[in-house]
Amino acid sequence: IRAIANDVISNEEKINHHGKRADEIVKGMLAHSRTGKGEKVLTDLNKLADEYLRLSYHGLRAKDKSFNSDFKTDFDSELPNVNVIPQDIGRVLLNLINNAFQACTERTGHFERSREAPLVQVSTKRTESGIQISVSDNGSGIPENIKDKIFQPFFTTKPTGQGTGLGLSLSYDIVKAHGGTISVD
């Protein structure tokens, strides 16, 4: 009876876990298929990037008290305000920054040996063709053999339950809808 009861409890936990994962996937699919309803407004991309960098950092700290990383900004002070849907561009920034923090903090053992602290950097600059926003980290990088897949829906390198594989796909679609491009280096 005890063995069966333990199995029931274990199965209940697994069902709950996978139910939550299915819920995340459905919500992600809905967000992915959502048509743009937001209004484009003149937006200070430096402020937006700074806001989402801090939101990401503090959000990860709230989820995991052991999370620790440095972050830096390098914003072009001459950047003009641009017409974008701030919530959508914010979602892109949040996806990229969260991924960067996760990538550089997964290498804790490496950083302890090298004494190099995990670091995420967000920068903006005006280019001849528009405005460039860069998010970089000092994590282990993305293997060459998957770089061409990372913007595909449902592709993820994260363990089961850690990601839906829709974040970068959604980011790609949002940037494209704004007339921009997104790339990985």
Coordinates of C-alpha atoms in Angstrom, one line a residue:
I1 CA 0.0 0.0 0.0
R2 CA 2.8 2.4 0.9
A3 CA 4.6 1.7 -2.4
I4 CA 1.4 2.3 -4.4
A5 CA 0.8 5.5 -2.4
N6 CA 4.4 6.7 -3.2
D7 CA 3.8 5.9 -6.9
V8 CA 0.6 7.9 -6.8
I9 CA 2.3 10.9 -5.2
S10 CA 5.2 10.7 -7.7
N11 CA 2.8 10.4 -10.6
E12 CA 0.8 13.4 -9.4
E13 CA 4.0 15.5 -9.2
K14 CA 5.0 14.5 -12.8
I15 CA 1.5 15.2 -14.1
N16 CA 1.5 18.6 -12.4
H17 CA 5.0 19.4 -13.8
H18 CA 4.1 18.4 -17.4
G19 CA 0.7 20.1 -17.1
K20 CA 2.5 23.4 -16.3
R21 CA 4.9 22.8 -19.2
A22 CA 2.0 22.3 -21.6
D23 CA 0.4 25.5 -20.3
E24 CA 3.7 27.4 -21.0
I25 CA 3.8 25.9 -24.5
V26 CA 0.2 26.9 -25.2
K27 CA 0.7 30.4 -23.9
G28 CA 3.9 30.7 -26.0
M29 CA 2.1 29.5 -29.1
L30 CA -0.7 32.0 -28.5
A31 CA 1.9 34.8 -28.1
H32 CA 3.7 33.5 -31.2
S33 CA 0.6 33.6 -33.3
R34 CA -0.7 36.9 -31.9
T35 CA -1.1 39.7 -34.4
G36 CA 0.4 43.0 -33.5
K37 CA -2.2 44.9 -31.5
G38 CA 0.2 47.4 -29.9
E39 CA 0.6 50.9 -31.1
K40 CA 4.0 52.2 -32.3
V41 CA 5.2 55.1 -30.3
L42 CA 8.3 57.1 -30.2
T43 CA 10.6 55.2 -27.8
D44 CA 13.9 55.8 -26.2
L45 CA 15.6 52.5 -26.8
N46 CA 18.4 53.2 -24.3
K47 CA 15.8 53.6 -21.5
L48 CA 13.9 50.5 -22.7
A49 CA 17.0 48.4 -22.9
D50 CA 18.1 49.5 -19.4
E51 CA 14.7 48.8 -18.0
Y52 CA 14.5 45.3 -19.4
L53 CA 18.1 44.5 -18.4
R54 CA 17.3 45.4 -14.8
L55 CA 13.9 43.6 -14.9
S56 CA 15.7 40.5 -16.2
Y57 CA 18.4 40.6 -13.5
H58 CA 16.0 41.2 -10.6
G59 CA 13.5 38.6 -11.9
L60 CA 16.2 36.0 -12.0
R61 CA 17.4 37.0 -8.6
A62 CA 13.9 36.7 -7.2
K63 CA 13.6 33.1 -8.6
D64 CA 17.0 32.0 -7.5
K65 CA 18.8 33.7 -4.6
S66 CA 22.1 32.0 -5.6
F67 CA 22.0 33.7 -9.0
N68 CA 24.7 36.3 -9.4
S69 CA 26.1 38.1 -12.5
D70 CA 27.5 41.4 -13.4
F71 CA 26.0 43.5 -16.1
K72 CA 27.2 46.5 -18.1
T73 CA 25.7 48.9 -20.6
D74 CA 27.2 50.9 -23.4
F75 CA 24.5 53.1 -24.8
D76 CA 24.9 55.6 -27.6
S77 CA 23.9 58.9 -26.1
E78 CA 23.0 60.4 -29.5
L79 CA 20.4 57.7 -30.3
P80 CA 17.2 59.2 -31.6
N81 CA 13.8 58.0 -30.4
V82 CA 12.2 55.5 -32.8
N83 CA 8.7 54.4 -33.6
V84 CA 8.3 50.9 -32.2
I85 CA 5.9 48.9 -30.1
P86 CA 7.7 49.1 -26.8
Q87 CA 6.1 46.0 -25.3
D88 CA 7.1 43.9 -28.2
I89 CA 10.7 45.2 -28.4
G90 CA 10.8 44.8 -24.6
R91 CA 9.8 41.1 -25.0
V92 CA 12.7 40.7 -27.5
L93 CA 15.1 42.3 -25.1
L94 CA 13.9 40.3 -22.1
N95 CA 14.3 37.0 -24.1
L96 CA 17.8 37.9 -25.2
I97 CA 18.9 39.1 -21.8
N98 CA 17.4 36.2 -19.9
N99 CA 19.2 33.8 -22.3
A100 CA 22.5 35.7 -21.8
F101 CA 22.2 35.6 -18.0
Q102 CA 21.4 31.9 -18.1
A103 CA 24.2 31.1 -20.5
C104 CA 26.9 32.9 -18.5
T105 CA 25.8 31.7 -15.1
E106 CA 25.7 28.0 -16.3
R107 CA 29.5 28.1 -16.4
T108 CA 29.9 28.6 -12.7
G109 CA 32.7 26.0 -12.4
H110 CA 34.5 27.7 -15.3
F111 CA 34.3 31.1 -13.7
E112 CA 35.5 29.8 -10.3
R113 CA 38.6 28.4 -12.0
S114 CA 39.2 31.4 -14.2
R115 CA 38.2 34.0 -11.7
E116 CA 36.2 35.6 -14.5
A117 CA 32.8 36.8 -13.2
P118 CA 29.6 36.1 -15.3
L119 CA 28.9 39.2 -17.3
V120 CA 26.1 40.4 -19.6
Q121 CA 26.5 43.5 -21.7
V122 CA 23.8 45.5 -23.5
S123 CA 24.8 48.2 -26.0
T124 CA 23.1 50.4 -28.5
K125 CA 24.6 52.3 -31.4
R126 CA 23.4 54.2 -34.5
T127 CA 24.6 52.6 -37.7
E128 CA 24.3 53.7 -41.4
S129 CA 21.3 51.4 -41.8
G130 CA 19.5 52.1 -38.5
I131 CA 20.0 51.3 -34.9
Q132 CA 21.8 48.2 -33.5
I133 CA 21.0 46.7 -30.1
S134 CA 23.5 44.1 -29.0
V135 CA 23.2 41.7 -26.1
S136 CA 26.4 39.7 -25.3
D137 CA 27.6 37.5 -22.5
N138 CA 30.8 35.7 -21.6
G139 CA 29.2 32.3 -21.4
S140 CA 30.3 29.2 -23.4
G141 CA 28.7 30.4 -26.6
I142 CA 26.4 28.6 -29.1
P143 CA 27.8 25.6 -30.9
E144 CA 28.1 26.2 -34.7
N145 CA 26.0 23.1 -35.5
I146 CA 22.8 24.7 -33.9
K147 CA 23.2 28.4 -34.8
D148 CA 21.0 28.0 -37.8
K149 CA 18.2 26.4 -35.7
I150 CA 17.9 28.8 -32.7
F151 CA 15.2 31.0 -34.3
Q152 CA 13.0 28.0 -35.2
P153 CA 9.8 27.5 -33.2
F154 CA 10.1 24.9 -30.4
F155 CA 13.9 24.5 -30.8
T156 CA 15.5 24.7 -27.4
T157 CA 18.8 23.6 -25.8
K158 CA 17.3 23.9 -22.3
P159 CA 16.4 20.9 -20.2
T160 CA 12.7 19.7 -20.2
G161 CA 10.6 22.2 -18.2
Q162 CA 13.2 25.0 -18.6
G163 CA 12.1 26.5 -21.9
T164 CA 9.5 26.2 -24.6
G165 CA 11.7 27.0 -27.6
L166 CA 9.5 29.9 -28.5
G167 CA 11.4 32.8 -27.1
L168 CA 13.9 33.4 -29.9
S169 CA 11.4 32.4 -32.6
L170 CA 9.0 35.0 -31.2
S171 CA 11.9 37.5 -31.0
Y172 CA 12.8 36.9 -34.6
D173 CA 9.2 37.5 -35.7
I174 CA 8.9 40.7 -33.7
V175 CA 12.1 42.2 -35.0
K176 CA 11.2 41.2 -38.6
A177 CA 7.7 42.9 -38.1
H178 CA 9.5 46.1 -37.1
G179 CA 11.6 46.0 -40.3
G180 CA 14.7 44.8 -38.6
T181 CA 17.0 41.8 -38.5
I182 CA 18.2 39.6 -35.7
S183 CA 21.4 37.6 -35.9
V184 CA 23.8 35.7 -33.6
D185 CA 27.5 36.0 -33.5

